[in-house]
PDB file of C-alpha atoms and ligand atoms in Angstrom:
ATOM      1  CA  UNK A  20      -0.045  -0.209   0.241  1.00 47.00           C
ATOM      2  CA  UNK A  21       2.900   2.338   0.714  1.00 49.00           C
ATOM      3  CA  UNK A  22       4.426   2.314  -2.742  1.00 52.00           C
ATOM      4  CA  UNK A  23       0.911   2.115  -4.140  1.00 52.00           C
ATOM      5  CA  UNK A  24       0.569   6.193  -2.591  1.00 52.00           C
ATOM      6  CA  UNK A  25       4.024   6.778  -3.644  1.00 55.00           C
ATOM      7  CA  UNK A  26       4.016   6.062  -7.472  1.00 58.00           C
ATOM      8  CA  UNK A  27      -0.218   7.851  -7.732  1.00 61.00           C
ATOM      9  CA  UNK A  28       2.367  11.071  -6.664  1.00 72.00           C
ATOM     10  CA  UNK A  29       5.064  10.453  -9.168  1.00 77.00           C
ATOM     11  CA  UNK A  30       1.412  10.474 -11.492  1.00 79.00           C
ATOM     12  CA  UNK A  31       0.991  13.752 -10.486  1.00 84.00           C
ATOM     13  CA  UNK A  32       4.327  14.662 -10.050  1.00 85.00           C
ATOM     14  CA  UNK A  33       4.776  13.654 -14.009  1.00 84.00           C
ATOM     15  CA  UNK A  34       1.843  15.568 -15.268  1.00 87.00           C
ATOM     16  CA  UNK A  35       3.462  18.600 -13.423  1.00 90.00           C
ATOM     17  CA  UNK A  36       5.963  18.347 -15.038  1.00 89.00           C
ATOM     18  CA  UNK A  37       4.774  18.008 -18.934  1.00 90.00           C
ATOM     19  CA  UNK A  38       2.615  21.025 -17.876  1.00 92.00           C
ATOM     20  CA  UNK A  39       5.184  22.883 -16.888  1.00 93.00           C
ATOM     21  CA  UNK A  40       7.363  21.373 -20.375  1.00 93.00           C
ATOM     22  CA  UNK A  41       3.989  22.463 -22.343  1.00 94.00           C
ATOM     23  CA  UNK A  42       3.410  25.984 -20.825  1.00 95.00           C
ATOM     24  CA  UNK A  43       7.411  27.023 -21.890  1.00 94.00           C
ATOM     25  CA  UNK A  44       7.145  25.086 -25.153  1.00 94.00           C
ATOM     26  CA  UNK A  45       4.497  27.250 -25.371  1.00 96.00           C
ATOM     27  CA  UNK A  46       6.046  30.244 -24.646  1.00 96.00           C
ATOM     28  CA  UNK A  47       8.465  29.374 -26.827  1.00 95.00           C
ATOM     29  CA  UNK A  48       6.199  29.445 -29.649  1.00 96.00           C
ATOM     30  CA  UNK A  49       4.789  32.610 -28.764  1.00 96.00           C
ATOM     31  CA  UNK A  50       8.190  34.655 -28.757  1.00 96.00           C
ATOM     32  CA  UNK A  51       8.594  32.656 -32.385  1.00 96.00           C
ATOM     33  CA  UNK A  52       5.776  33.979 -33.350  1.00 97.00           C
ATOM     34  CA  UNK A  53       6.365  37.863 -32.391  1.00 96.00           C
ATOM     35  CA  UNK A  54       9.784  37.809 -33.688  1.00 96.00           C
ATOM     36  CA  UNK A  55       8.883  35.623 -37.075  1.00 97.00           C
ATOM     37  CA  UNK A  56       6.430  38.624 -37.726  1.00 97.00           C
ATOM     38  CA  UNK A  57       9.413  41.813 -36.655  1.00 96.00           C
ATOM     39  CA  UNK A  58      11.147  40.196 -38.953  1.00 96.00           C
ATOM     40  CA  UNK A  59       8.831  40.678 -41.531  1.00 97.00           C
ATOM     41  CA  UNK A  60       7.689  44.129 -40.698  1.00 96.00           C
ATOM     42  CA  UNK A  61      11.444  44.766 -40.400  1.00 95.00           C
ATOM     43  CA  UNK A  62      12.292  43.438 -43.943  1.00 96.00           C
ATOM     44  CA  UNK A  63       9.165  44.997 -45.273  1.00 95.00           C
ATOM     45  CA  UNK A  64      10.633  48.479 -44.338  1.00 94.00           C
ATOM     46  CA  UNK A  65      14.033  47.762 -45.960  1.00 95.00           C
ATOM     47  CA  UNK A  66      12.497  46.512 -48.887  1.00 94.00           C
ATOM     48  CA  UNK A  67      10.961  50.166 -49.227  1.00 92.00           C
ATOM     49  CA  UNK A  68      13.157  52.122 -48.782  1.00 91.00           C
ATOM     50  CA  UNK A  69      15.069  50.926 -51.197  1.00 89.00           C
ATOM     51  CA  UNK A  70      14.227  53.536 -54.000  1.00 90.00           C
ATOM     52  CA  UNK A  71      14.054  56.460 -51.435  1.00 91.00           C
ATOM     53  CA  UNK A  72      14.941  60.030 -53.770  1.00 91.00           C
ATOM     54  CA  UNK A  73      14.234  58.246 -56.915  1.00 92.00           C
ATOM     55  CA  UNK A  74      11.032  60.487 -57.287  1.00 93.00           C
ATOM     56  CA  UNK A  75      12.715  63.700 -56.070  1.00 94.00           C
ATOM     57  CA  UNK A  76      15.393  62.859 -58.350  1.00 95.00           C
ATOM     58  CA  UNK A  77      13.229  62.077 -61.304  1.00 96.00           C
ATOM     59  CA  UNK A  78      11.481  65.894 -60.625  1.00 96.00           C
ATOM     60  CA  UNK A  79      15.162  67.505 -60.768  1.00 96.00           C
ATOM     61  CA  UNK A  80      15.767  65.986 -63.742  1.00 97.00           C
ATOM     62  CA  UNK A  81      12.403  67.330 -65.232  1.00 97.00           C
ATOM     63  CA  UNK A  82      13.248  70.966 -63.918  1.00 97.00           C
ATOM     64  CA  UNK A  83      17.213  70.988 -64.893  1.00 97.00           C
ATOM     65  CA  UNK A  84      16.106  69.267 -68.508  1.00 97.00           C
ATOM     66  CA  UNK A  85      13.013  72.412 -68.664  1.00 97.00           C
ATOM     67  CA  UNK A  86      15.312  74.996 -67.713  1.00 97.00           C
ATOM     68  CA  UNK A  87      17.905  74.094 -70.248  1.00 97.00           C
ATOM     69  CA  UNK A  88      15.461  74.490 -72.982  1.00 97.00           C
ATOM     70  CA  UNK A  89      14.158  77.367 -71.798  1.00 96.00           C
ATOM     71  CA  UNK A  90      18.512  78.901 -71.659  1.00 96.00           C
ATOM     72  CA  UNK A  91      18.387  77.149 -75.627  1.00 97.00           C
ATOM     73  CA  UNK A  92      15.188  79.331 -76.445  1.00 96.00           C
ATOM     74  CA  UNK A  93      16.493  82.527 -74.561  1.00 96.00           C
ATOM     75  CA  UNK A  94      19.956  82.474 -76.595  1.00 96.00           C
ATOM     76  CA  UNK A  95      18.130  82.134 -79.846  1.00 95.00           C
ATOM     77  CA  UNK A  96      15.873  85.147 -78.919  1.00 93.00           C
ATOM     78  CA  UNK A  97      19.602  87.091 -78.363  1.00 94.00           C
ATOM     79  CA  UNK A  98      21.088  85.926 -81.014  1.00 94.00           C
ATOM     80  CA  UNK A  99      17.749  86.877 -83.670  1.00 91.00           C
ATOM     81  CA  UNK A 100      17.625  90.690 -81.197  1.00 90.00           C
ATOM     82  CA  UNK A 101      20.792  90.310 -82.640  1.00 91.00           C
ATOM     83  CA  UNK A 102      20.723  89.811 -86.274  1.00 91.00           C
ATOM     84  CA  UNK A 103      17.868  91.649 -86.464  1.00 87.00           C
ATOM     85  CA  UNK A 104      19.226  94.805 -84.814  1.00 87.00           C
ATOM     86  CA  UNK A 105      22.704  95.273 -87.111  1.00 88.00           C
ATOM     87  CA  UNK A 106      20.305  94.184 -90.211  1.00 89.00           C
ATOM     88  CA  UNK A 107      17.503  95.631 -89.255  1.00 86.00           C
ATOM     89  CA  UNK A 108      18.096  98.269 -86.895  1.00 81.00           C
ATOM     90  CA  UNK A 109      15.279  99.201 -83.703  1.00 78.00           C
ATOM     91  CA  UNK A 110      11.682  97.772 -84.999  1.00 80.00           C
ATOM     92  CA  UNK A 111       8.730  97.361 -82.857  1.00 82.00           C
ATOM     93  CA  UNK A 112       9.422  93.052 -83.272  1.00 79.00           C
ATOM     94  CA  UNK A 113      11.998  93.674 -80.845  1.00 86.00           C
ATOM     95  CA  UNK A 114      10.996  94.576 -77.947  1.00 89.00           C
ATOM     96  CA  UNK A 115       8.719  91.764 -77.489  1.00 90.00           C
ATOM     97  CA  UNK A 116      11.231  89.538 -78.358  1.00 88.00           C
ATOM     98  CA  UNK A 117      13.648  90.673 -75.796  1.00 91.00           C
ATOM     99  CA  UNK A 118      10.168  90.217 -73.438  1.00 94.00           C
ATOM    100  CA  UNK A 119      10.337  86.936 -74.320  1.00 93.00           C
ATOM    101  CA  UNK A 120      14.517  86.479 -73.879  1.00 94.00           C
ATOM    102  CA  UNK A 121      14.113  88.044 -70.284  1.00 95.00           C
ATOM    103  CA  UNK A 122      11.083  85.681 -69.516  1.00 96.00           C
ATOM    104  CA  UNK A 123      13.027  82.486 -70.574  1.00 96.00           C
ATOM    105  CA  UNK A 124      15.743  83.600 -69.040  1.00 96.00           C
ATOM    106  CA  UNK A 125      14.318  83.889 -65.401  1.00 97.00           C
ATOM    107  CA  UNK A 126      12.250  80.410 -65.975  1.00 96.00           C
ATOM    108  CA  UNK A 127      15.795  79.187 -67.061  1.00 97.00           C
ATOM    109  CA  UNK A 128      16.997  80.135 -64.040  1.00 97.00           C
ATOM    110  CA  UNK A 129      13.699  79.244 -61.707  1.00 97.00           C
ATOM    111  CA  UNK A 130      14.504  75.869 -63.233  1.00 97.00           C
ATOM    112  CA  UNK A 131      18.007  75.967 -62.534  1.00 96.00           C
ATOM    113  CA  UNK A 132      17.270  76.020 -58.810  1.00 97.00           C
ATOM    114  CA  UNK A 133      14.756  74.326 -57.901  1.00 96.00           C
ATOM    115  CA  UNK A 134      16.419  71.129 -59.496  1.00 97.00           C
ATOM    116  CA  UNK A 135      19.807  71.385 -57.440  1.00 96.00           C
ATOM    117  CA  UNK A 136      17.213  72.269 -54.136  1.00 97.00           C
ATOM    118  CA  UNK A 137      15.734  68.713 -55.160  1.00 96.00           C
ATOM    119  CA  UNK A 138      19.091  67.314 -56.465  1.00 96.00           C
ATOM    120  CA  UNK A 139      19.664  67.930 -52.707  1.00 96.00           C
ATOM    121  CA  UNK A 140      16.587  66.454 -51.782  1.00 95.00           C
ATOM    122  CA  UNK A 141      16.926  63.408 -53.192  1.00 95.00           C
ATOM    123  CA  UNK A 142      20.362  63.085 -51.983  1.00 95.00           C
ATOM    124  CA  UNK A 143      19.769  63.064 -48.193  1.00 95.00           C
ATOM    125  CA  UNK A 144      16.990  61.193 -48.514  1.00 94.00           C
ATOM    126  CA  UNK A 145      19.095  58.481 -50.379  1.00 95.00           C
ATOM    127  CA  UNK A 146      21.521  59.088 -47.543  1.00 95.00           C
ATOM    128  CA  UNK A 147      19.213  58.848 -45.007  1.00 95.00           C
ATOM    129  CA  UNK A 148      17.814  55.660 -46.342  1.00 94.00           C
ATOM    130  CA  UNK A 149      21.258  53.973 -46.393  1.00 94.00           C
ATOM    131  CA  UNK A 150      22.140  54.691 -42.972  1.00 95.00           C
ATOM    132  CA  UNK A 151      18.218  53.562 -41.918  1.00 95.00           C
ATOM    133  CA  UNK A 152      19.006  50.739 -43.841  1.00 95.00           C
ATOM    134  CA  UNK A 153      22.872  49.691 -42.704  1.00 96.00           C
ATOM    135  CA  UNK A 154      20.729  49.804 -39.215  1.00 96.00           C
ATOM    136  CA  UNK A 155      17.774  47.348 -40.518  1.00 96.00           C
ATOM    137  CA  UNK A 156      19.967  45.318 -42.175  1.00 96.00           C
ATOM    138  CA  UNK A 157      22.091  44.661 -39.190  1.00 96.00           C
ATOM    139  CA  UNK A 158      19.112  44.181 -37.126  1.00 96.00           C
ATOM    140  CA  UNK A 159      17.385  41.757 -40.177  1.00 97.00           C
ATOM    141  CA  UNK A 160      20.419  39.341 -39.181  1.00 97.00           C
ATOM    142  CA  UNK A 161      20.171  39.903 -34.928  1.00 97.00           C
ATOM    143  CA  UNK A 162      16.222  38.546 -35.546  1.00 96.00           C
ATOM    144  CA  UNK A 163      17.465  35.930 -38.251  1.00 97.00           C
ATOM    145  CA  UNK A 164      20.417  34.487 -35.749  1.00 97.00           C
ATOM    146  CA  UNK A 165      17.457  34.909 -32.753  1.00 96.00           C
ATOM    147  CA  UNK A 166      14.824  32.904 -34.625  1.00 97.00           C
ATOM    148  CA  UNK A 167      16.927  30.463 -35.156  1.00 97.00           C
ATOM    149  CA  UNK A 168      17.831  29.692 -31.843  1.00 96.00           C
ATOM    150  CA  UNK A 169      14.208  29.972 -30.547  1.00 96.00           C
ATOM    151  CA  UNK A 170      13.888  27.298 -33.058  1.00 97.00           C
ATOM    152  CA  UNK A 171      16.477  24.781 -32.171  1.00 97.00           C
ATOM    153  CA  UNK A 172      15.403  25.204 -28.294  1.00 96.00           C
ATOM    154  CA  UNK A 173      11.516  24.848 -29.798  1.00 96.00           C
ATOM    155  CA  UNK A 174      13.141  21.200 -31.479  1.00 97.00           C
ATOM    156  CA  UNK A 175      15.039  20.222 -28.322  1.00 96.00           C
ATOM    157  CA  UNK A 176      12.169  21.574 -25.337  1.00 94.00           C
ATOM    158  CA  UNK A 177       9.896  19.137 -27.987  1.00 94.00           C
ATOM    159  CA  UNK A 178      12.286  16.427 -28.019  1.00 95.00           C
ATOM    160  CA  UNK A 179      12.357  16.393 -24.704  1.00 93.00           C
ATOM    161  CA  UNK A 180       8.875  16.641 -23.987  1.00 92.00           C
ATOM    162  CA  UNK A 181       8.300  13.106 -26.360  1.00 93.00           C
ATOM    163  CA  UNK A 182      10.717  11.615 -23.820  1.00 94.00           C
ATOM    164  CA  UNK A 183       9.300  12.886 -20.238  1.00 90.00           C
ATOM    165  CA  UNK A 184       5.668  11.397 -22.305  1.00 91.00           C
ATOM    166  CA  UNK A 185       7.234   7.941 -23.288  1.00 92.00           C
ATOM    167  CA  UNK A 186       8.592   8.114 -19.923  1.00 90.00           C
ATOM    168  CA  UNK A 187       4.910   8.416 -18.447  1.00 89.00           C
ATOM    169  CA  UNK A 188       3.649   6.323 -20.479  1.00 90.00           C
ATOM    170  CA  UNK A 189       5.879   3.625 -19.127  1.00 90.00           C
ATOM    171  CA  UNK A 190       5.275   4.474 -15.735  1.00 85.00           C
ATOM    172  CA  UNK A 191       1.662   3.836 -16.343  1.00 85.00           C
ATOM    173  CA  UNK A 192       2.133   1.176 -17.777  1.00 88.00           C
ATOM    174  CA  UNK A 193       4.076  -0.080 -15.021  1.00 87.00           C
ATOM    175  CA  UNK A 194       1.785   1.377 -12.785  1.00 81.00           C
ATOM    176  CA  UNK A 195      -1.158  -0.903 -14.262  1.00 84.00           C
ATOM    177  CA  UNK A 196       1.195  -3.697 -13.779  1.00 87.00           C
ATOM    178  CA  UNK A 197       1.557  -3.366 -10.336  1.00 85.00           C
ATOM    179  CA  UNK A 198      -2.048  -2.614  -9.752  1.00 85.00           C
ATOM    180  CA  UNK A 199      -3.082  -6.277 -10.804  1.00 88.00           C
ATOM    181  CA  UNK A 200      -0.371  -7.061  -8.412  1.00 88.00           C
ATOM    182  CA  UNK A 201      -1.478  -5.238  -5.631  1.00 86.00           C
ATOM    183  CA  UNK A 202      -4.589  -6.986  -5.956  1.00 87.00           C
ATOM    184  CA  UNK A 203      -3.113 -10.329  -7.063  1.00 88.00           C
ATOM    185  CA  UNK A 204      -1.361  -9.935  -3.357  1.00 86.00           C
ATOM    186  CA  UNK A 205      -4.573  -8.645  -0.910  1.00 85.00           C
ATOM    187  CA  UNK A 206      -6.898 -11.418  -2.824  1.00 82.00           C
ATOM    188  CA  UNK A 207      -4.149 -13.923  -2.068  1.00 80.00           C
ATOM    189  CA  UNK A 208      -4.062 -12.373   1.888  1.00 77.00           C
ATOM    190  CA  UNK A 209      -7.842 -12.289   2.026  1.00 76.00           C
ATOM    191  CA  UNK A 210      -8.112 -16.063   1.200  1.00 74.00           C
ATOM    192  CA  UNK A 211      -5.345 -16.914   2.901  1.00 70.00           C
ATOM    193  CA  UNK A 212      -7.149 -15.196   6.092  1.00 70.00           C
ATOM    194  CA  UNK A 213     -10.524 -17.920   4.823  1.00 76.00           C
ATOM    195  CA  UNK A 214      -8.054 -20.711   5.575  1.00 83.00           C
ATOM    196  CA  UNK A 215      -7.328 -20.014   9.005  1.00 85.00           C
ATOM    197  CA  UNK A 216      -8.981 -19.596  12.207  1.00 88.00           C
ATOM    198  CA  UNK A 217      -7.996 -18.928  15.280  1.00 89.00           C
ATOM    199  CA  UNK A 218      -7.752 -21.256  18.899  1.00 92.00           C
ATOM    200  CA  UNK A 219      -9.939 -20.097  21.650  1.00 91.00           C
ATOM    201  CA  UNK A 220      -7.727 -21.238  23.946  1.00 92.00           C
ATOM    202  CA  UNK A 221      -4.409 -19.830  22.810  1.00 94.00           C
ATOM    203  CA  UNK A 222      -5.549 -17.365  20.149  1.00 92.00           C
ATOM    204  CA  UNK A 223      -3.186 -18.390  17.779  1.00 91.00           C
ATOM    205  CA  UNK A 224      -4.062 -18.849  14.077  1.00 89.00           C
ATOM    206  CA  UNK A 225      -3.867 -22.733  13.025  1.00 90.00           C
ATOM    207  CA  UNK A 226      -5.148 -23.235   9.643  1.00 88.00           C
ATOM    208  CA  UNK A 227      -9.451 -23.612   9.042  1.00 87.00           C
ATOM    209  CA  UNK A 228      -8.908 -27.706   8.331  1.00 88.00           C
ATOM    210  CA  UNK A 229      -7.180 -28.281  11.716  1.00 90.00           C
ATOM    211  CA  UNK A 230      -9.091 -30.626  14.196  1.00 91.00           C
ATOM    212  CA  UNK A 231      -6.433 -30.160  16.932  1.00 92.00           C
ATOM    213  CA  UNK A 232      -4.331 -26.895  17.659  1.00 93.00           C
ATOM    214  CA  UNK A 233      -0.646 -27.319  16.774  1.00 92.00           C
ATOM    215  CA  UNK A 234       0.486 -24.916  19.540  1.00 93.00           C
ATOM    216  CA  UNK A 235      -1.844 -25.771  22.495  1.00 94.00           C
ATOM    217  CA  UNK A 236      -3.173 -29.668  21.237  1.00 92.00           C
ATOM    218  CA  UNK A 237      -6.785 -28.056  22.357  1.00 93.00           C
ATOM    219  CA  UNK A 238      -9.641 -29.716  20.092  1.00 92.00           C
ATOM    220  CA  UNK A 239     -11.504 -27.934  17.872  1.00 89.00           C
ATOM    221  CA  UNK A 240     -15.305 -28.865  17.690  1.00 83.00           C
ATOM    222  CA  UNK A 241     -16.555 -30.078  14.415  1.00 67.00           C
TER     223      UNK A 241
HETATM  224 ZN1  LIG B 311      -4.062 -23.216  20.695  1.00 50.08          ZN
END
């Protein structure tokens, strides 16, 4: 009976141990899920800033091209003015031509300024993105390493738990055998008890079928 009680406690201990292991495993899996989500977001951000500054650069190039066209137009106006003035002297047509030349020159200067500014913005954004990408990249490496470690830990914990469950199963099987033995022993004991009687004279235990007590020679009545 002592052994039986002890083994019942062992079952509780097994159950407790396995539940602790299951909790640890669940925690690890939750952590893995969180870290994987975090990694995916980081990778997304890393990819999204890959083309930072490209839009600004495109605008800057457009302004630059437009500015050059304006400058070219302005030069054409100036040359026409010069040719007209040299050959024909002052004509009223010179006034709108001069205005066009000055307007185009003004526009070309504006475009040049705008394009220089946008090139600057593009470069700043690129540098910032590059810096951010460097940080993100090392972060991604760290996260990947941590995730791999976590996966290894989870694998180990699963193995350990399987071993523990195996032990528990073996223990339960033994328990069954032990119980059968207990039952057998108890029934043997009660059978033995049925096969004996107590001598009324000396109080010793003798076989039930005995007619004379083997200790005090007391005669049992039939
Ligand atoms: Zn006796």
